[in-house]
Tab-separated table of C-alpha atoms and ligand atoms in Angstrom:
chain	number	residue	atom	x	y	z
A	43	MET	CA	-22.709	20.696	1.196
A	44	LYS	CA	-18.921	20.290	0.977
A	45	THR	CA	-17.122	20.589	-2.358
A	46	PRO	CA	-16.632	17.128	-3.878
A	47	VAL	CA	-13.134	15.661	-3.670
A	48	LYS	CA	-11.662	13.844	-6.632
A	49	ILE	CA	-10.478	10.278	-6.197
A	50	ALA	CA	-8.521	8.466	-8.905
A	51	VAL	CA	-8.495	4.685	-9.018
A	52	THR	CA	-6.364	2.880	-11.597
A	53	GLY	CA	-7.006	-0.689	-12.634
A	54	ALA	CA	-10.598	0.204	-11.951
A	55	ALA	CA	-12.028	-2.859	-13.702
A	56	GLY	CA	-9.828	-5.213	-11.694
A	57	GLN	CA	-10.710	-7.257	-8.655
A	58	ILE	CA	-9.209	-5.092	-5.909
A	59	SER	CA	-10.992	-2.062	-7.308
A	60	TYR	CA	-14.236	-4.001	-7.420
A	61	SER	CA	-13.982	-4.400	-3.662
A	62	LEU	CA	-12.770	-0.847	-3.084
A	63	LEU	CA	-14.994	1.384	-5.193
A	64	PHE	CA	-18.293	0.568	-3.514
A	65	ARG	CA	-16.842	1.108	-0.048
A	66	LEU	CA	-15.353	4.441	-1.094
A	67	ALA	CA	-18.648	5.560	-2.628
A	68	SER	CA	-20.532	4.677	0.535
A	69	GLY	CA	-18.426	7.183	2.476
A	70	GLU	CA	-16.163	4.777	4.337
A	71	LEU	CA	-13.050	6.780	3.554
A	72	LEU	CA	-14.052	10.349	4.245
A	73	GLY	CA	-17.309	10.116	6.126
A	74	PRO	CA	-21.006	10.582	5.375
A	75	ASP	CA	-20.900	14.261	4.410
A	76	GLN	CA	-18.048	14.332	1.911
A	77	PRO	CA	-19.181	14.048	-1.717
A	78	MET	CA	-16.776	12.693	-4.288
A	79	ILE	CA	-16.043	12.355	-7.984
A	80	PHE	CA	-14.404	9.176	-9.232
A	81	HIS	CA	-11.766	9.266	-11.954
A	82	LEU	CA	-11.353	5.680	-13.140
A	83	LEU	CA	-8.337	4.742	-15.245
A	84	GLU	CA	-8.100	1.552	-17.259
A	85	THR	CA	-6.240	0.249	-20.281
A	86	PRO	CA	-7.724	0.857	-23.748
A	87	GLN	CA	-8.265	-2.925	-24.010
A	88	ALA	CA	-10.276	-3.089	-20.787
A	89	LEU	CA	-12.349	-0.094	-21.861
A	90	ALA	CA	-13.027	-1.713	-25.231
A	91	LEU	CA	-14.174	-4.908	-23.551
A	92	GLY	CA	-16.734	-2.967	-21.557
A	93	ALA	CA	-15.607	-4.346	-18.205
A	94	LEU	CA	-15.291	-0.914	-16.642
A	95	ASN	CA	-18.676	0.070	-18.016
A	96	GLY	CA	-20.219	-2.755	-16.062
A	97	VAL	CA	-18.633	-1.489	-12.849
A	98	VAL	CA	-19.899	2.024	-13.571
A	99	MET	CA	-23.416	0.711	-14.160
A	100	GLU	CA	-23.333	-1.076	-10.821
A	101	LEU	CA	-22.033	2.008	-9.032
A	102	ASN	CA	-24.843	4.018	-10.604
A	103	ASP	CA	-27.339	1.354	-9.584
A	104	CYS	CA	-26.374	1.915	-5.963
A	105	ALA	CA	-27.543	5.547	-6.269
A	106	TYR	CA	-24.929	6.605	-3.717
A	107	PRO	CA	-25.812	10.125	-2.593
A	108	LEU	CA	-22.129	10.994	-2.112
A	109	LEU	CA	-20.987	9.913	-5.569
A	110	HIS	CA	-21.565	12.968	-7.755
A	111	LYS	CA	-19.861	11.924	-10.943
A	112	ILE	CA	-17.777	9.178	-12.547
A	113	VAL	CA	-15.172	9.861	-15.226
A	114	THR	CA	-13.734	6.859	-17.095
A	115	THR	CA	-10.636	7.128	-19.254
A	116	ASP	CA	-7.474	5.473	-20.514
A	117	ASP	CA	-5.569	8.759	-20.375
A	118	PRO	CA	-3.582	9.376	-17.155
A	119	ASP	CA	-3.695	13.155	-17.748
A	120	VAL	CA	-7.489	12.996	-17.572
A	121	ALA	CA	-7.557	10.472	-14.739
A	122	PHE	CA	-5.296	12.476	-12.445
A	123	LYS	CA	-6.598	15.966	-13.249
A	124	ASP	CA	-6.917	17.820	-9.934
A	125	VAL	CA	-7.262	14.614	-7.917
A	126	ASP	CA	-6.877	14.727	-4.143
A	127	TYR	CA	-6.413	10.983	-3.662
A	128	ALA	CA	-4.983	8.412	-6.050
A	129	PHE	CA	-5.155	4.662	-5.578
A	130	LEU	CA	-2.669	3.224	-8.077
A	131	ILE	CA	-3.892	-0.356	-8.255
A	132	GLY	CA	-3.640	-1.224	-11.950
A	133	ALA	CA	-0.510	-3.092	-12.938
A	134	SER	CA	0.466	-5.760	-15.365
A	135	PRO	CA	0.238	-9.259	-13.882
A	136	ARG	CA	3.063	-11.766	-14.136
A	137	LYS	CA	2.358	-14.079	-17.056
A	138	PRO	CA	3.624	-17.643	-17.500
A	139	GLY	CA	7.253	-17.708	-18.562
A	140	MET	CA	7.829	-14.095	-17.598
A	141	GLU	CA	10.981	-13.329	-15.634
A	142	ARG	CA	10.784	-11.098	-12.571
A	143	LYS	CA	12.861	-8.485	-14.362
A	144	ASP	CA	10.431	-8.463	-17.318
A	145	LEU	CA	7.562	-7.786	-14.944
A	146	LEU	CA	9.562	-5.032	-13.271
A	147	ALA	CA	10.273	-3.442	-16.636
A	148	ILE	CA	6.656	-3.477	-17.826
A	149	ASN	CA	5.316	-2.030	-14.611
A	150	ALA	CA	8.125	0.493	-14.400
A	151	GLN	CA	6.927	1.867	-17.704
A	152	ILE	CA	3.348	2.202	-16.409
A	153	PHE	CA	4.401	3.978	-13.222
A	154	SER	CA	6.793	6.379	-14.917
A	155	VAL	CA	3.970	7.591	-17.168
A	156	GLN	CA	1.587	7.842	-14.221
A	157	GLY	CA	4.167	9.700	-12.097
A	158	GLN	CA	4.604	12.247	-14.863
A	159	ALA	CA	0.867	12.734	-15.220
A	160	LEU	CA	0.354	13.138	-11.470
A	161	SER	CA	3.158	15.684	-11.388
A	162	LYS	CA	1.565	17.645	-14.206
A	163	VAL	CA	-2.108	17.672	-13.285
A	164	ALA	CA	-2.913	16.371	-9.784
A	165	SER	CA	-3.608	18.521	-6.726
A	166	ARG	CA	-0.305	19.587	-5.108
A	167	ASP	CA	-1.469	17.861	-1.919
A	168	VAL	CA	-2.459	14.607	-3.595
A	169	LYS	CA	-2.047	11.463	-1.530
A	170	VAL	CA	-0.886	8.653	-3.801
A	171	LEU	CA	-1.058	5.069	-2.580
A	172	VAL	CA	0.639	2.512	-4.821
A	173	THR	CA	-0.801	-0.988	-4.527
A	174	GLY	CA	0.128	-2.479	-7.912
A	175	ASN	CA	3.169	-4.735	-7.651
A	176	PRO	CA	6.087	-4.499	-7.234
A	177	ALA	CA	4.548	-1.730	-5.133
A	178	ASN	CA	7.645	-0.231	-3.461
A	179	THR	CA	9.646	0.054	-6.652
A	180	ASN	CA	6.645	1.246	-8.636
A	181	ALA	CA	6.248	4.021	-6.065
A	182	LEU	CA	9.937	4.899	-6.376
A	183	ILE	CA	9.549	5.193	-10.137
A	184	ALA	CA	6.451	7.354	-9.810
A	185	ILE	CA	8.290	9.658	-7.365
A	186	SER	CA	11.292	9.935	-9.679
A	187	ASN	CA	9.016	10.939	-12.522
A	188	ALA	CA	7.050	13.495	-10.533
A	189	PRO	CA	9.417	16.466	-10.116
A	190	ASP	CA	6.612	18.882	-9.268
A	191	LEU	CA	5.271	16.831	-6.359
A	192	ARG	CA	7.001	16.055	-3.072
A	193	PRO	CA	8.192	12.482	-2.442
A	194	GLU	CA	5.952	12.645	0.648
A	195	ASN	CA	2.941	12.678	-1.679
A	196	PHE	CA	3.632	8.991	-2.362
A	197	SER	CA	3.553	5.756	-0.438
A	198	ALA	CA	3.298	2.046	-1.165
A	199	MET	CA	0.940	-0.296	0.575
A	200	MET	CA	2.155	-2.484	3.432
A	201	MET	CA	-1.082	-2.271	5.359
A	202	LEU	CA	-2.254	-5.675	4.178
A	203	ASP	CA	0.919	-7.239	5.580
A	204	HIS	CA	0.467	-5.244	8.793
A	205	LYS	CA	-3.076	-6.551	9.184
A	206	ARG	CA	-2.084	-10.095	8.335
A	207	ALA	CA	0.548	-9.915	11.075
A	208	THR	CA	-1.909	-8.380	13.522
A	209	PHE	CA	-4.365	-11.217	13.024
A	210	GLN	CA	-1.713	-13.915	13.428
A	211	LEU	CA	-0.561	-12.495	16.745
A	212	ALA	CA	-4.084	-11.859	18.028
A	213	ASP	CA	-5.104	-15.387	17.088
A	214	LYS	CA	-2.071	-16.890	18.802
A	215	CYS	CA	-2.707	-14.927	21.997
A	216	GLY	CA	-6.483	-15.422	21.978
A	217	VAL	CA	-7.213	-11.687	21.949
A	218	LEU	CA	-8.941	-9.301	19.559
A	219	SER	CA	-7.022	-7.450	16.877
A	220	ASN	CA	-7.641	-4.159	18.688
A	221	ASP	CA	-5.636	-5.496	21.626
A	222	ILE	CA	-2.510	-5.593	19.434
A	223	LYS	CA	-0.317	-2.545	19.004
A	224	ASN	CA	2.976	-1.571	17.391
A	225	ILE	CA	3.608	-4.431	15.041
A	226	ILE	CA	6.098	-3.497	12.335
A	227	ILE	CA	6.562	-4.709	8.801
A	228	TRP	CA	9.972	-3.596	7.572
A	229	GLY	CA	11.102	-3.444	3.970
A	230	ASN	CA	9.604	-4.663	0.749
A	231	HIS	CA	6.065	-5.848	0.013
A	232	SER	CA	7.354	-9.267	-0.999
A	233	ALA	CA	8.220	-12.540	0.655
A	234	GLY	CA	11.452	-10.765	1.673
A	235	GLN	CA	9.656	-8.439	4.085
A	236	TYR	CA	10.394	-8.631	7.801
A	237	PRO	CA	7.378	-8.803	10.125
A	238	ASP	CA	8.793	-7.769	13.516
A	239	LEU	CA	7.311	-8.375	16.958
A	240	HIS	CA	10.126	-6.873	19.051
A	241	HIS	CA	8.112	-3.763	19.849
A	242	ALA	CA	4.615	-5.221	19.581
A	243	LYS	CA	2.279	-5.180	22.564
A	244	VAL	CA	-0.619	-7.443	23.429
A	245	LYS	CA	-2.956	-5.672	25.849
A	246	GLY	CA	0.058	-3.591	26.888
A	247	GLN	CA	2.392	-6.562	27.452
A	248	ASP	CA	5.457	-7.267	25.312
A	249	ALA	CA	4.398	-9.690	22.591
A	250	LEU	CA	7.690	-11.573	22.695
A	251	SER	CA	7.195	-12.329	26.381
A	252	LEU	CA	3.900	-14.054	25.526
A	253	VAL	CA	4.840	-16.192	22.531
A	254	GLU	CA	7.686	-18.650	22.088
A	255	TRP	CA	10.689	-17.437	20.098
A	256	ASP	CA	10.395	-20.510	17.837
A	257	TRP	CA	6.801	-19.608	17.020
A	258	PHE	CA	7.899	-16.083	16.103
A	259	VAL	CA	10.751	-17.265	13.867
A	260	ASP	CA	9.410	-20.497	12.372
A	261	LYS	CA	5.689	-19.817	12.191
A	262	PHE	CA	4.770	-16.141	12.453
A	263	ILE	CA	7.375	-14.670	10.095
A	264	PRO	CA	6.922	-17.186	7.245
A	265	THR	CA	3.125	-17.165	7.593
A	266	VAL	CA	2.970	-13.398	7.112
A	267	GLN	CA	5.606	-13.430	4.363
A	268	GLN	CA	3.857	-16.203	2.425
A	269	ARG	CA	0.254	-15.220	3.054
A	270	GLY	CA	-0.301	-13.739	-0.409
A	271	ALA	CA	0.933	-16.910	-2.126
A	272	VAL	CA	-1.150	-19.141	0.168
A	273	VAL	CA	-4.306	-17.150	-0.629
A	274	ILE	CA	-3.585	-17.520	-4.352
A	275	GLN	CA	-3.198	-21.274	-3.882
A	276	ALA	CA	-6.472	-21.489	-1.964
A	277	VAL	CA	-8.725	-19.353	-4.165
A	278	GLY	CA	-6.890	-19.212	-7.478
A	279	ARG	CA	-6.486	-15.425	-7.498
A	280	SER	CA	-4.618	-12.884	-5.430
A	281	SER	CA	-6.043	-11.220	-2.343
A	282	ALA	CA	-8.686	-8.718	-3.365
A	283	ALA	CA	-11.173	-7.846	-0.612
A	284	SER	CA	-8.445	-7.815	2.044
A	285	ALA	CA	-6.220	-5.690	-0.197
A	286	ALA	CA	-9.044	-3.214	-0.791
A	287	ASN	CA	-9.749	-3.111	2.932
A	288	ALA	CA	-6.096	-2.378	3.640
A	289	ALA	CA	-5.948	0.377	1.005
A	290	LEU	CA	-9.016	2.069	2.436
A	291	ASN	CA	-7.741	1.766	5.978
A	292	LEU	CA	-4.292	3.075	5.093
A	293	MET	CA	-5.733	6.108	3.327
A	294	ARG	CA	-8.011	6.817	6.300
A	295	ASN	CA	-4.980	6.790	8.579
A	296	TRP	CA	-3.209	9.158	6.201
A	297	VAL	CA	-6.142	11.570	6.191
A	298	PHE	CA	-7.251	11.419	9.819
A	299	GLY	CA	-4.004	10.395	11.534
A	300	THR	CA	-2.880	7.277	13.379
A	301	ASP	CA	-4.252	6.392	16.802
A	302	GLU	CA	-2.398	7.802	19.792
A	303	GLY	CA	0.218	5.317	21.033
A	304	ASN	CA	0.000	3.093	18.000
A	305	TRP	CA	1.684	3.100	14.628
A	306	ILE	CA	1.163	1.569	11.226
A	307	SER	CA	3.561	0.146	8.655
A	308	MET	CA	3.848	2.202	5.513
A	309	ALA	CA	6.340	2.130	2.672
A	310	VAL	CA	7.643	5.680	2.314
A	311	PRO	CA	10.732	7.311	0.798
A	312	SER	CA	13.617	6.442	3.137
A	313	ASP	CA	15.249	9.394	4.866
A	314	GLY	CA	18.111	7.208	6.073
A	315	SER	CA	16.355	6.198	9.315
A	316	TYR	CA	17.661	2.943	10.799
A	317	GLY	CA	20.535	3.055	8.298
A	318	ILE	CA	18.261	2.251	5.345
A	319	GLU	CA	19.613	3.788	2.173
A	320	LYS	CA	17.861	6.880	0.852
A	321	ASP	CA	16.214	6.626	-2.561
A	322	LEU	CA	14.340	3.496	-1.655
A	323	VAL	CA	10.661	3.204	-0.793
A	324	TYR	CA	10.943	1.096	2.332
A	325	SER	CA	8.356	0.113	4.904
A	326	PHE	CA	8.856	1.667	8.339
A	327	PRO	CA	6.675	2.116	11.396
A	328	VAL	CA	5.082	5.543	10.967
A	329	GLU	CA	2.852	7.914	12.860
A	330	ILE	CA	0.664	10.398	11.037
A	331	LYS	CA	-0.634	13.717	12.323
A	332	ASN	CA	-2.424	16.355	10.222
A	333	GLY	CA	-1.513	14.435	7.082
A	334	GLU	CA	2.228	14.548	7.900
A	335	ILE	CA	3.937	11.168	8.068
A	336	SER	CA	6.855	10.676	10.452
A	337	ILE	CA	8.959	7.561	10.762
A	338	VAL	CA	9.012	6.367	14.384
A	339	GLN	CA	12.510	7.041	15.690
A	340	GLY	CA	14.744	5.554	18.353
A	341	LEU	CA	13.564	1.931	18.343
A	342	GLU	CA	16.163	-0.535	19.496
A	343	ILE	CA	17.077	-2.964	16.716
A	344	SER	CA	18.450	-6.391	17.597
A	345	ASP	CA	21.082	-8.142	15.477
A	346	PHE	CA	18.403	-10.604	14.404
A	347	SER	CA	16.186	-7.771	13.168
A	348	ARG	CA	19.047	-5.817	11.605
A	349	GLU	CA	19.972	-8.745	9.390
A	350	LYS	CA	16.420	-9.198	8.138
A	351	MET	CA	15.961	-5.472	7.548
A	352	ARG	CA	19.170	-5.379	5.504
A	353	LYS	CA	18.079	-8.372	3.448
A	354	SER	CA	14.869	-6.643	2.443
A	355	GLU	CA	16.818	-3.464	1.706
A	356	ALA	CA	19.140	-5.471	-0.560
A	357	GLU	CA	16.150	-6.849	-2.460
A	358	LEU	CA	14.842	-3.316	-3.020
A	359	LYS	CA	18.246	-2.180	-4.235
A	360	GLU	CA	18.229	-5.009	-6.766
A	361	GLU	CA	14.783	-3.969	-7.978
A	362	ARG	CA	15.976	-0.367	-8.254
A	363	GLU	CA	18.975	-1.481	-10.280
A	364	ALA	CA	16.670	-3.294	-12.722
A	365	VAL	CA	14.698	-0.127	-13.470
A	366	LYS	CA	17.423	2.499	-13.137
A	367	HIS	CA	16.919	3.730	-16.719
A	368	LEU	CA	13.527	5.075	-15.634
A	369	LEU	CA	14.632	6.817	-12.461
B	498	NAX	P1	-6.510	-7.448	-11.675
B	498	NAX	O1	-5.684	-8.112	-12.730
B	498	NAX	O2	-7.822	-8.001	-11.279
B	498	NAX	O3	-6.747	-5.921	-12.104
B	498	NAX	C1	-5.742	-5.110	-12.580
B	498	NAX	C2	-6.388	-4.126	-13.530
B	498	NAX	O4	-5.406	-3.152	-13.863
B	498	NAX	C3	-6.872	-4.758	-14.832
B	498	NAX	O5	-8.226	-4.441	-15.027
B	498	NAX	C4	-5.968	-4.118	-15.895
B	498	NAX	O6	-6.658	-3.893	-17.119
B	498	NAX	C5	-5.596	-2.803	-15.200
B	498	NAX	N1	-4.393	-2.164	-15.710
B	498	NAX	C6	-3.254	-2.738	-16.166
B	498	NAX	N2	-2.407	-1.794	-16.584
B	498	NAX	C7	-2.999	-0.607	-16.380
B	498	NAX	C8	-2.626	0.731	-16.629
B	498	NAX	N3	-1.450	1.031	-17.207
B	498	NAX	N4	-3.489	1.718	-16.303
B	498	NAX	C9	-4.681	1.431	-15.763
B	498	NAX	N5	-5.109	0.174	-15.524
B	498	NAX	C10	-4.271	-0.834	-15.811
B	498	NAX	O7	-5.519	-7.293	-10.423
B	498	NAX	P2	-5.879	-7.018	-8.901
B	498	NAX	O8	-6.144	-8.307	-8.215
B	498	NAX	O9	-6.886	-5.935	-8.805
B	498	NAX	O10	-4.439	-6.530	-8.359
B	498	NAX	C11	-3.883	-5.307	-8.783
B	498	NAX	C12	-2.440	-5.191	-8.323
B	498	NAX	O11	-2.365	-5.199	-6.889
B	498	NAX	C13	-1.533	-6.332	-8.784
B	498	NAX	O12	-0.291	-5.764	-9.217
B	498	NAX	C14	-1.318	-7.136	-7.517
B	498	NAX	O13	-0.107	-7.857	-7.554
B	498	NAX	C15	-1.289	-6.038	-6.497
B	498	NAX	N6	-1.486	-6.421	-5.079
B	498	NAX	C16	-0.843	-5.675	-4.154
B	498	NAX	C17	-1.018	-5.875	-2.802
B	498	NAX	C18	-0.334	-5.009	-1.790
B	498	NAX	O14	-0.506	-5.256	-0.592
B	498	NAX	N7	0.469	-4.008	-2.174
B	498	NAX	C19	-1.876	-6.998	-2.298
B	498	NAX	C20	-2.855	-7.480	-3.314
B	498	NAX	C21	-2.332	-7.546	-4.735
B	498	NAX	O15	-1.564	-8.687	-4.879
């Protein structure tokens, strides 16, 4: 029997976690022979309300053979102790009347504390995936507050956007999602992101030779950018099962590597590739081998793309400016 790995999930009583935890416990992330211990972090209020307890009871009632233990806490130092994987999902939601900068400030506070705790107590090889919004800037704050970890330990989730884009293109071309390769989401996980088809392939053919330019610009891009808001309108809450699916899938790619000849979109610390300023957590096309993430280099960037990439970069710079006291 392998030694159990430790997996931290924050916002564990929330709706994304409710879709994620059961899939993790069933072995979907690491396979059927890897036992695990869950470290579940919630706010003191959520713990007091008993919501997390209910989730724990249900996990126990599944009698998952791979789930050896569950720790629940409101203390990040306990939650992140020796963890190998951390899904940072918990964040404060935007409330009526709240300005964007207020939301940034509240969440910045949460992620600075969590960055410090990860730096102090997590495994040195921890893989941290930030999902809570604004995900890119939250990840930047966590990195800045984690001097004893490498920036490469952190990423922010763009996989949901990548999958949304993949479906839209597959649907348009009447193919299966597996027939689509090399889509890119550049930039911020916000409506300012840039879903790019210039390098995408459909069954090996250039995507932009198969779809009309107007469809790409007027339909595809806004549909992917606005998908989160449209889901909220339709169901009255933000994407949960699809977000959990994306988080699981992203982490699997991080652990086991990306498929040969394909890449994924992942928000990682910029190293200046494609002229994007360093000190931003920006989504690039990446390949992963043996846990090492490398930004795909040498892609030709059109003027059209360059402008959209810069716009998303500018938005991230603005977010960074709003939280600079915590960096
Ligand atoms: P919920 O409101 O259902 O759950 C959030 C949970 O986090 C709550 O139980 C809350 O008590 C907890 N929490 C708040 N502050 C915490 C803290 N300091 N420590 C630990 N727990 C804390 O939200 P849910 O639908 O699960 O969404 C979670 C986050 O994911 C939100 O910020 C949301 O905007 C973001 N999303 C990000 C996506 C992405 O692709 N990056 C897509 C889906 C989603 O919109």
